Amino acid sequence: MYNLLTKGWRSLLYINSRLYTATIQIISSVRIQTYIQAMNHQSIQNNHGYANGKLFHLFGFIL
């Protein structure tokens, strides 16, 4: 009985961690996409080097 409980608890933790990781990946990818769109919009007004620098800064912040 105890063994079954610990197994269930472990699998529950595993599922939770997987969900957490997936959620973070989805959020960060959406954030990057919106950021890229914003930068592309801004790079029309500014030069392209500025947008690339900003994008590099964002990726450095995530990693």
JSON list of N, CA and C in Angstrom, two decimals:
[
{"chain": "A", "resi": 1, "resn": "MET", "atom": "N", "xyz": [0.84, -1.21, 0.00]},
{"chain": "A", "resi": 1, "resn": "MET", "atom": "CA", "xyz": [0.00, 0.00, 0.00]},
{"chain": "A", "resi": 1, "resn": "MET", "atom": "C", "xyz": [0.88, 1.27, 0.00]},
{"chain": "A", "resi": 2, "resn": "TYR", "atom": "N", "xyz": [1.87, 1.28, 0.87]},
{"chain": "A", "resi": 2, "resn": "TYR", "atom": "CA", "xyz": [2.76, 2.44, 0.97]},
{"chain": "A", "resi": 2, "resn": "TYR", "atom": "C", "xyz": [3.54, 2.63, -0.32]},
{"chain": "A", "resi": 3, "resn": "ASN", "atom": "N", "xyz": [4.02, 1.51, -0.88]},
{"chain": "A", "resi": 3, "resn": "ASN", "atom": "CA", "xyz": [4.77, 1.55, -2.13]},
{"chain": "A", "resi": 3, "resn": "ASN", "atom": "C", "xyz": [3.92, 2.14, -3.25]},
{"chain": "A", "resi": 4, "resn": "LEU", "atom": "N", "xyz": [2.67, 1.74, -3.31]},
{"chain": "A", "resi": 4, "resn": "LEU", "atom": "CA", "xyz": [1.74, 2.24, -4.32]},
{"chain": "A", "resi": 4, "resn": "LEU", "atom": "C", "xyz": [1.56, 3.74, -4.16]},
{"chain": "A", "resi": 5, "resn": "LEU", "atom": "N", "xyz": [1.44, 4.19, -2.92]},
{"chain": "A", "resi": 5, "resn": "LEU", "atom": "CA", "xyz": [1.25, 5.62, -2.64]},
{"chain": "A", "resi": 5, "resn": "LEU", "atom": "C", "xyz": [2.45, 6.44, -3.11]},
{"chain": "A", "resi": 6, "resn": "THR", "atom": "N", "xyz": [3.64, 5.98, -2.78]},
{"chain": "A", "resi": 6, "resn": "THR", "atom": "CA", "xyz": [4.84, 6.73, -3.18]},
{"chain": "A", "resi": 6, "resn": "THR", "atom": "C", "xyz": [4.98, 6.76, -4.69]},
{"chain": "A", "resi": 7, "resn": "LYS", "atom": "N", "xyz": [4.63, 5.63, -5.33]},
{"chain": "A", "resi": 7, "resn": "LYS", "atom": "CA", "xyz": [4.69, 5.58, -6.80]},
{"chain": "A", "resi": 7, "resn": "LYS", "atom": "C", "xyz": [3.72, 6.59, -7.40]},
{"chain": "A", "resi": 8, "resn": "GLY", "atom": "N", "xyz": [2.52, 6.63, -6.87]},
{"chain": "A", "resi": 8, "resn": "GLY", "atom": "CA", "xyz": [1.50, 7.56, -7.35]},
{"chain": "A", "resi": 8, "resn": "GLY", "atom": "C", "xyz": [1.93, 8.99, -7.15]},
{"chain": "A", "resi": 9, "resn": "TRP", "atom": "N", "xyz": [2.49, 9.28, -5.99]},
{"chain": "A", "resi": 9, "resn": "TRP", "atom": "CA", "xyz": [2.95, 10.63, -5.65]},
{"chain": "A", "resi": 9, "resn": "TRP", "atom": "C", "xyz": [4.07, 11.07, -6.58]},
{"chain": "A", "resi": 10, "resn": "ARG", "atom": "N", "xyz": [4.99, 10.12, -6.85]},
{"chain": "A", "resi": 10, "resn": "ARG", "atom": "CA", "xyz": [6.10, 10.43, -7.75]},
{"chain": "A", "resi": 10, "resn": "ARG", "atom": "C", "xyz": [5.62, 10.73, -9.16]},
{"chain": "A", "resi": 11, "resn": "SER", "atom": "N", "xyz": [4.68, 9.91, -9.65]},
{"chain": "A", "resi": 11, "resn": "SER", "atom": "CA", "xyz": [4.18, 10.14, -11.01]},
{"chain": "A", "resi": 11, "resn": "SER", "atom": "C", "xyz": [3.42, 11.45, -11.08]},
{"chain": "A", "resi": 12, "resn": "LEU", "atom": "N", "xyz": [2.72, 11.79, -10.00]},
{"chain": "A", "resi": 12, "resn": "LEU", "atom": "CA", "xyz": [1.99, 13.06, -9.95]},
{"chain": "A", "resi": 12, "resn": "LEU", "atom": "C", "xyz": [2.97, 14.23, -10.01]},
{"chain": "A", "resi": 13, "resn": "LEU", "atom": "N", "xyz": [4.05, 14.14, -9.25]},
{"chain": "A", "resi": 13, "resn": "LEU", "atom": "CA", "xyz": [5.09, 15.17, -9.28]},
{"chain": "A", "resi": 13, "resn": "LEU", "atom": "C", "xyz": [5.69, 15.29, -10.67]},
{"chain": "A", "resi": 14, "resn": "TYR", "atom": "N", "xyz": [5.93, 14.13, -11.29]},
{"chain": "A", "resi": 14, "resn": "TYR", "atom": "CA", "xyz": [6.53, 14.10, -12.63]},
{"chain": "A", "resi": 14, "resn": "TYR", "atom": "C", "xyz": [5.60, 14.80, -13.62]},
{"chain": "A", "resi": 15, "resn": "ILE", "atom": "N", "xyz": [4.31, 14.46, -13.56]},
{"chain": "A", "resi": 15, "resn": "ILE", "atom": "CA", "xyz": [3.33, 15.08, -14.46]},
{"chain": "A", "resi": 15, "resn": "ILE", "atom": "C", "xyz": [3.28, 16.59, -14.23]},
{"chain": "A", "resi": 16, "resn": "ASN", "atom": "N", "xyz": [3.27, 17.00, -12.96]},
{"chain": "A", "resi": 16, "resn": "ASN", "atom": "CA", "xyz": [3.24, 18.42, -12.63]},
{"chain": "A", "resi": 16, "resn": "ASN", "atom": "C", "xyz": [4.46, 19.15, -13.18]},
{"chain": "A", "resi": 17, "resn": "SER", "atom": "N", "xyz": [5.63, 18.55, -13.03]},
{"chain": "A", "resi": 17, "resn": "SER", "atom": "CA", "xyz": [6.85, 19.21, -13.52]},
{"chain": "A", "resi": 17, "resn": "SER", "atom": "C", "xyz": [6.82, 19.30, -15.04]},
{"chain": "A", "resi": 18, "resn": "ARG", "atom": "N", "xyz": [6.30, 18.26, -15.70]},
{"chain": "A", "resi": 18, "resn": "ARG", "atom": "CA", "xyz": [6.19, 18.28, -17.16]},
{"chain": "A", "resi": 18, "resn": "ARG", "atom": "C", "xyz": [5.25, 19.39, -17.61]},
{"chain": "A", "resi": 19, "resn": "LEU", "atom": "N", "xyz": [4.11, 19.52, -16.93]},
{"chain": "A", "resi": 19, "resn": "LEU", "atom": "CA", "xyz": [3.14, 20.56, -17.25]},
{"chain": "A", "resi": 19, "resn": "LEU", "atom": "C", "xyz": [3.76, 21.94, -17.04]},
{"chain": "A", "resi": 20, "resn": "TYR", "atom": "N", "xyz": [4.48, 22.09, -15.94]},
{"chain": "A", "resi": 20, "resn": "TYR", "atom": "CA", "xyz": [5.13, 23.35, -15.60]},
{"chain": "A", "resi": 20, "resn": "TYR", "atom": "C", "xyz": [6.13, 23.75, -16.69]},
{"chain": "A", "resi": 21, "resn": "THR", "atom": "N", "xyz": [6.95, 22.78, -17.11]},
{"chain": "A", "resi": 21, "resn": "THR", "atom": "CA", "xyz": [7.94, 23.05, -18.15]},
{"chain": "A", "resi": 21, "resn": "THR", "atom": "C", "xyz": [7.26, 23.42, -19.46]},
{"chain": "A", "resi": 22, "resn": "ALA", "atom": "N", "xyz": [6.21, 22.68, -19.82]},
{"chain": "A", "resi": 22, "resn": "ALA", "atom": "CA", "xyz": [5.49, 22.95, -21.07]},
{"chain": "A", "resi": 22, "resn": "ALA", "atom": "C", "xyz": [4.88, 24.34, -21.04]},
{"chain": "A", "resi": 23, "resn": "THR", "atom": "N", "xyz": [4.28, 24.70, -19.90]},
{"chain": "A", "resi": 23, "resn": "THR", "atom": "CA", "xyz": [3.66, 26.02, -19.76]},
{"chain": "A", "resi": 23, "resn": "THR", "atom": "C", "xyz": [4.70, 27.12, -19.93]},
{"chain": "A", "resi": 24, "resn": "ILE", "atom": "N", "xyz": [5.84, 26.95, -19.28]},
{"chain": "A", "resi": 24, "resn": "ILE", "atom": "CA", "xyz": [6.92, 27.95, -19.38]},
{"chain": "A", "resi": 24, "resn": "ILE", "atom": "C", "xyz": [7.39, 28.07, -20.83]},
{"chain": "A", "resi": 25, "resn": "GLN", "atom": "N", "xyz": [7.54, 26.92, -21.51]},
{"chain": "A", "resi": 25, "resn": "GLN", "atom": "CA", "xyz": [7.98, 26.94, -22.91]},
{"chain": "A", "resi": 25, "resn": "GLN", "atom": "C", "xyz": [6.98, 27.69, -23.78]},
{"chain": "A", "resi": 26, "resn": "ILE", "atom": "N", "xyz": [5.68, 27.42, -23.56]},
{"chain": "A", "resi": 26, "resn": "ILE", "atom": "CA", "xyz": [4.64, 28.09, -24.35]},
{"chain": "A", "resi": 26, "resn": "ILE", "atom": "C", "xyz": [4.67, 29.59, -24.09]},
{"chain": "A", "resi": 27, "resn": "ILE", "atom": "N", "xyz": [4.72, 29.97, -22.81]},
{"chain": "A", "resi": 27, "resn": "ILE", "atom": "CA", "xyz": [4.72, 31.40, -22.45]},
{"chain": "A", "resi": 27, "resn": "ILE", "atom": "C", "xyz": [5.92, 32.11, -23.06]},
{"chain": "A", "resi": 28, "resn": "SER", "atom": "N", "xyz": [7.10, 31.50, -22.93]},
{"chain": "A", "resi": 28, "resn": "SER", "atom": "CA", "xyz": [8.31, 32.15, -23.43]},
{"chain": "A", "resi": 28, "resn": "SER", "atom": "C", "xyz": [8.30, 32.25, -24.95]},
{"chain": "A", "resi": 29, "resn": "SER", "atom": "N", "xyz": [7.77, 31.21, -25.63]},
{"chain": "A", "resi": 29, "resn": "SER", "atom": "CA", "xyz": [7.73, 31.27, -27.10]},
{"chain": "A", "resi": 29, "resn": "SER", "atom": "C", "xyz": [6.76, 32.35, -27.56]},
{"chain": "A", "resi": 30, "resn": "VAL", "atom": "N", "xyz": [5.63, 32.46, -26.89]},
{"chain": "A", "resi": 30, "resn": "VAL", "atom": "CA", "xyz": [4.65, 33.50, -27.23]},
{"chain": "A", "resi": 30, "resn": "VAL", "atom": "C", "xyz": [5.26, 34.88, -26.98]},
{"chain": "A", "resi": 31, "resn": "ARG", "atom": "N", "xyz": [5.96, 35.00, -25.84]},
{"chain": "A", "resi": 31, "resn": "ARG", "atom": "CA", "xyz": [6.60, 36.27, -25.49]},
{"chain": "A", "resi": 31, "resn": "ARG", "atom": "C", "xyz": [7.64, 36.66, -26.53]},
{"chain": "A", "resi": 32, "resn": "ILE", "atom": "N", "xyz": [8.43, 35.69, -26.97]},
{"chain": "A", "resi": 32, "resn": "ILE", "atom": "CA", "xyz": [9.45, 35.94, -27.99]},
{"chain": "A", "resi": 32, "resn": "ILE", "atom": "C", "xyz": [8.80, 36.37, -29.30]},
{"chain": "A", "resi": 33, "resn": "GLN", "atom": "N", "xyz": [7.71, 35.69, -29.68]},
{"chain": "A", "resi": 33, "resn": "GLN", "atom": "CA", "xyz": [7.02, 36.02, -30.93]},
{"chain": "A", "resi": 33, "resn": "GLN", "atom": "C", "xyz": [6.48, 37.44, -30.90]},
{"chain": "A", "resi": 34, "resn": "THR", "atom": "N", "xyz": [5.83, 37.81, -29.80]},
{"chain": "A", "resi": 34, "resn": "THR", "atom": "CA", "xyz": [5.28, 39.17, -29.71]},
{"chain": "A", "resi": 34, "resn": "THR", "atom": "C", "xyz": [6.41, 40.19, -29.67]},
{"chain": "A", "resi": 35, "resn": "TYR", "atom": "N", "xyz": [7.51, 39.82, -29.00]},
{"chain": "A", "resi": 35, "resn": "TYR", "atom": "CA", "xyz": [8.67, 40.72, -28.93]},
{"chain": "A", "resi": 35, "resn": "TYR", "atom": "C", "xyz": [9.26, 40.92, -30.32]},
{"chain": "A", "resi": 36, "resn": "ILE", "atom": "N", "xyz": [9.38, 39.82, -31.08]},
{"chain": "A", "resi": 36, "resn": "ILE", "atom": "CA", "xyz": [9.92, 39.92, -32.44]},
{"chain": "A", "resi": 36, "resn": "ILE", "atom": "C", "xyz": [9.02, 40.79, -33.30]},
{"chain": "A", "resi": 37, "resn": "GLN", "atom": "N", "xyz": [7.70, 40.61, -33.17]},
{"chain": "A", "resi": 37, "resn": "GLN", "atom": "CA", "xyz": [6.76, 41.42, -33.94]},
{"chain": "A", "resi": 37, "resn": "GLN", "atom": "C", "xyz": [6.91, 42.90, -33.58]},
{"chain": "A", "resi": 38, "resn": "ALA", "atom": "N", "xyz": [7.02, 43.18, -32.30]},
{"chain": "A", "resi": 38, "resn": "ALA", "atom": "CA", "xyz": [7.18, 44.56, -31.85]},
{"chain": "A", "resi": 38, "resn": "ALA", "atom": "C", "xyz": [8.49, 45.15, -32.39]},
{"chain": "A", "resi": 39, "resn": "MET", "atom": "N", "xyz": [9.55, 44.34, -32.34]},
{"chain": "A", "resi": 39, "resn": "MET", "atom": "CA", "xyz": [10.84, 44.81, -32.83]},
{"chain": "A", "resi": 39, "resn": "MET", "atom": "C", "xyz": [10.83, 45.02, -34.33]},
{"chain": "A", "resi": 40, "resn": "ASN", "atom": "N", "xyz": [10.15, 44.12, -35.05]},
{"chain": "A", "resi": 40, "resn": "ASN", "atom": "CA", "xyz": [10.04, 44.28, -36.51]},
{"chain": "A", "resi": 40, "resn": "ASN", "atom": "C", "xyz": [9.29, 45.55, -36.84]},
{"chain": "A", "resi": 41, "resn": "HIS", "atom": "N", "xyz": [8.26, 45.83, -36.08]},
{"chain": "A", "resi": 41, "resn": "HIS", "atom": "CA", "xyz": [7.48, 47.04, -36.29]},
{"chain": "A", "resi": 41, "resn": "HIS", "atom": "C", "xyz": [8.35, 48.28, -36.01]},
{"chain": "A", "resi": 42, "resn": "GLN", "atom": "N", "xyz": [9.16, 48.17, -34.97]},
{"chain": "A", "resi": 42, "resn": "GLN", "atom": "CA", "xyz": [10.00, 49.29, -34.58]},
{"chain": "A", "resi": 42, "resn": "GLN", "atom": "C", "xyz": [11.19, 49.46, -35.53]},
{"chain": "A", "resi": 43, "resn": "SER", "atom": "N", "xyz": [11.67, 48.35, -36.08]},
{"chain": "A", "resi": 43, "resn": "SER", "atom": "CA", "xyz": [12.84, 48.43, -36.96]},
{"chain": "A", "resi": 43, "resn": "SER", "atom": "C", "xyz": [12.51, 49.11, -38.28]},
{"chain": "A", "resi": 44, "resn": "ILE", "atom": "N", "xyz": [11.22, 49.25, -38.57]},
{"chain": "A", "resi": 44, "resn": "ILE", "atom": "CA", "xyz": [10.82, 50.04, -39.74]},
{"chain": "A", "resi": 44, "resn": "ILE", "atom": "C", "xyz": [11.15, 51.51, -39.47]},
{"chain": "A", "resi": 45, "resn": "GLN", "atom": "N", "xyz": [10.91, 51.93, -38.24]},
{"chain": "A", "resi": 45, "resn": "GLN", "atom": "CA", "xyz": [11.19, 53.32, -37.87]},
{"chain": "A", "resi": 45, "resn": "GLN", "atom": "C", "xyz": [12.67, 53.53, -37.54]},
{"chain": "A", "resi": 46, "resn": "ASN", "atom": "N", "xyz": [13.26, 52.55, -36.83]},
{"chain": "A", "resi": 46, "resn": "ASN", "atom": "CA", "xyz": [14.67, 52.65, -36.45]},
{"chain": "A", "resi": 46, "resn": "ASN", "atom": "C", "xyz": [15.53, 51.83, -37.40]},
{"chain": "A", "resi": 47, "resn": "ASN", "atom": "N", "xyz": [16.84, 51.84, -37.17]},
{"chain": "A", "resi": 47, "resn": "ASN", "atom": "CA", "xyz": [17.70, 50.99, -37.98]},
{"chain": "A", "resi": 47, "resn": "ASN", "atom": "C", "xyz": [17.63, 49.54, -37.49]},
{"chain": "A", "resi": 48, "resn": "HIS", "atom": "N", "xyz": [18.14, 48.61, -38.29]},
{"chain": "A", "resi": 48, "resn": "HIS", "atom": "CA", "xyz": [17.95, 47.20, -37.99]},
{"chain": "A", "resi": 48, "resn": "HIS", "atom": "C", "xyz": [18.87, 46.72, -36.86]},
{"chain": "A", "resi": 49, "resn": "GLY", "atom": "N", "xyz": [20.02, 47.36, -36.71]},
{"chain": "A", "resi": 49, "resn": "GLY", "atom": "CA", "xyz": [20.96, 46.96, -35.68]},
{"chain": "A", "resi": 49, "resn": "GLY", "atom": "C", "xyz": [20.39, 47.11, -34.28]},
{"chain": "A", "resi": 50, "resn": "TYR", "atom": "N", "xyz": [19.54, 48.11, -34.10]},
{"chain": "A", "resi": 50, "resn": "TYR", "atom": "CA", "xyz": [18.90, 48.35, -32.81]},
{"chain": "A", "resi": 50, "resn": "TYR", "atom": "C", "xyz": [18.00, 47.18, -32.44]},
{"chain": "A", "resi": 51, "resn": "ALA", "atom": "N", "xyz": [17.20, 46.73, -33.40]},
{"chain": "A", "resi": 51, "resn": "ALA", "atom": "CA", "xyz": [16.28, 45.61, -33.16]},
{"chain": "A", "resi": 51, "resn": "ALA", "atom": "C", "xyz": [17.04, 44.34, -32.84]},
{"chain": "A", "resi": 52, "resn": "ASN", "atom": "N", "xyz": [18.12, 44.08, -33.58]},
{"chain": "A", "resi": 52, "resn": "ASN", "atom": "CA", "xyz": [18.92, 42.89, -33.33]},
{"chain": "A", "resi": 52, "resn": "ASN", "atom": "C", "xyz": [19.55, 42.93, -31.94]},
{"chain": "A", "resi": 53, "resn": "GLY", "atom": "N", "xyz": [20.02, 44.08, -31.53]},
{"chain": "A", "resi": 53, "resn": "GLY", "atom": "CA", "xyz": [20.59, 44.23, -30.20]},
{"chain": "A", "resi": 53, "resn": "GLY", "atom": "C", "xyz": [19.57, 43.97, -29.11]},
{"chain": "A", "resi": 54, "resn": "LYS", "atom": "N", "xyz": [18.36, 44.49, -29.31]},
{"chain": "A", "resi": 54, "resn": "LYS", "atom": "CA", "xyz": [17.29, 44.28, -28.35]},
{"chain": "A", "resi": 54, "resn": "LYS", "atom": "C", "xyz": [16.93, 42.81, -28.25]},
{"chain": "A", "resi": 55, "resn": "LEU", "atom": "N", "xyz": [16.85, 42.14, -29.40]},
{"chain": "A", "resi": 55, "resn": "LEU", "atom": "CA", "xyz": [16.50, 40.73, -29.45]},
{"chain": "A", "resi": 55, "resn": "LEU", "atom": "C", "xyz": [17.56, 39.90, -28.73]},
{"chain": "A", "resi": 56, "resn": "PHE", "atom": "N", "xyz": [18.82, 40.22, -28.97]},
{"chain": "A", "resi": 56, "resn": "PHE", "atom": "CA", "xyz": [19.92, 39.52, -28.31]},
{"chain": "A", "resi": 56, "resn": "PHE", "atom": "C", "xyz": [19.83, 39.71, -26.79]},
{"chain": "A", "resi": 57, "resn": "HIS", "atom": "N", "xyz": [19.47, 40.91, -26.37]},
{"chain": "A", "resi": 57, "resn": "HIS", "atom": "CA", "xyz": [19.32, 41.22, -24.95]},
{"chain": "A", "resi": 57, "resn": "HIS", "atom": "C", "xyz": [18.22, 40.36, -24.34]},
{"chain": "A", "resi": 58, "resn": "LEU", "atom": "N", "xyz": [17.11, 40.21, -25.07]},
{"chain": "A", "resi": 58, "resn": "LEU", "atom": "CA", "xyz": [15.98, 39.41, -24.58]},
{"chain": "A", "resi": 58, "resn": "LEU", "atom": "C", "xyz": [16.38, 37.95, -24.42]},
{"chain": "A", "resi": 59, "resn": "PHE", "atom": "N", "xyz": [17.08, 37.41, -25.42]},
{"chain": "A", "resi": 59, "resn": "PHE", "atom": "CA", "xyz": [17.49, 36.01, -25.34]},
{"chain": "A", "resi": 59, "resn": "PHE", "atom": "C", "xyz": [18.49, 35.81, -24.21]},
{"chain": "A", "resi": 60, "resn": "GLY", "atom": "N", "xyz": [19.35, 36.78, -23.99]},
{"chain": "A", "resi": 60, "resn": "GLY", "atom": "CA", "xyz": [20.28, 36.70, -22.88]},
{"chain": "A", "resi": 60, "resn": "GLY", "atom": "C", "xyz": [19.54, 36.70, -21.55]},
{"chain": "A", "resi": 61, "resn": "PHE", "atom": "N", "xyz": [18.43, 37.42, -21.49]},
{"chain": "A", "resi": 61, "resn": "PHE", "atom": "CA", "xyz": [17.63, 37.49, -20.27]},
{"chain": "A", "resi": 61, "resn": "PHE", "atom": "C", "xyz": [16.95, 36.16, -19.99]},
{"chain": "A", "resi": 62, "resn": "ILE", "atom": "N", "xyz": [16.45, 35.49, -21.03]},
{"chain": "A", "resi": 62, "resn": "ILE", "atom": "CA", "xyz": [15.76, 34.20, -20.86]},
{"chain": "A", "resi": 62, "resn": "ILE", "atom": "C", "xyz": [16.76, 33.11, -20.50]},
{"chain": "A", "resi": 63, "resn": "LEU", "atom": "N", "xyz": [17.91, 33.07, -21.18]},
{"chain": "A", "resi": 63, "resn": "LEU", "atom": "CA", "xyz": [18.90, 32.01, -20.93]},
{"chain": "A", "resi": 63, "resn": "LEU", "atom": "C", "xyz": [19.74, 32.26, -19.69]}
]
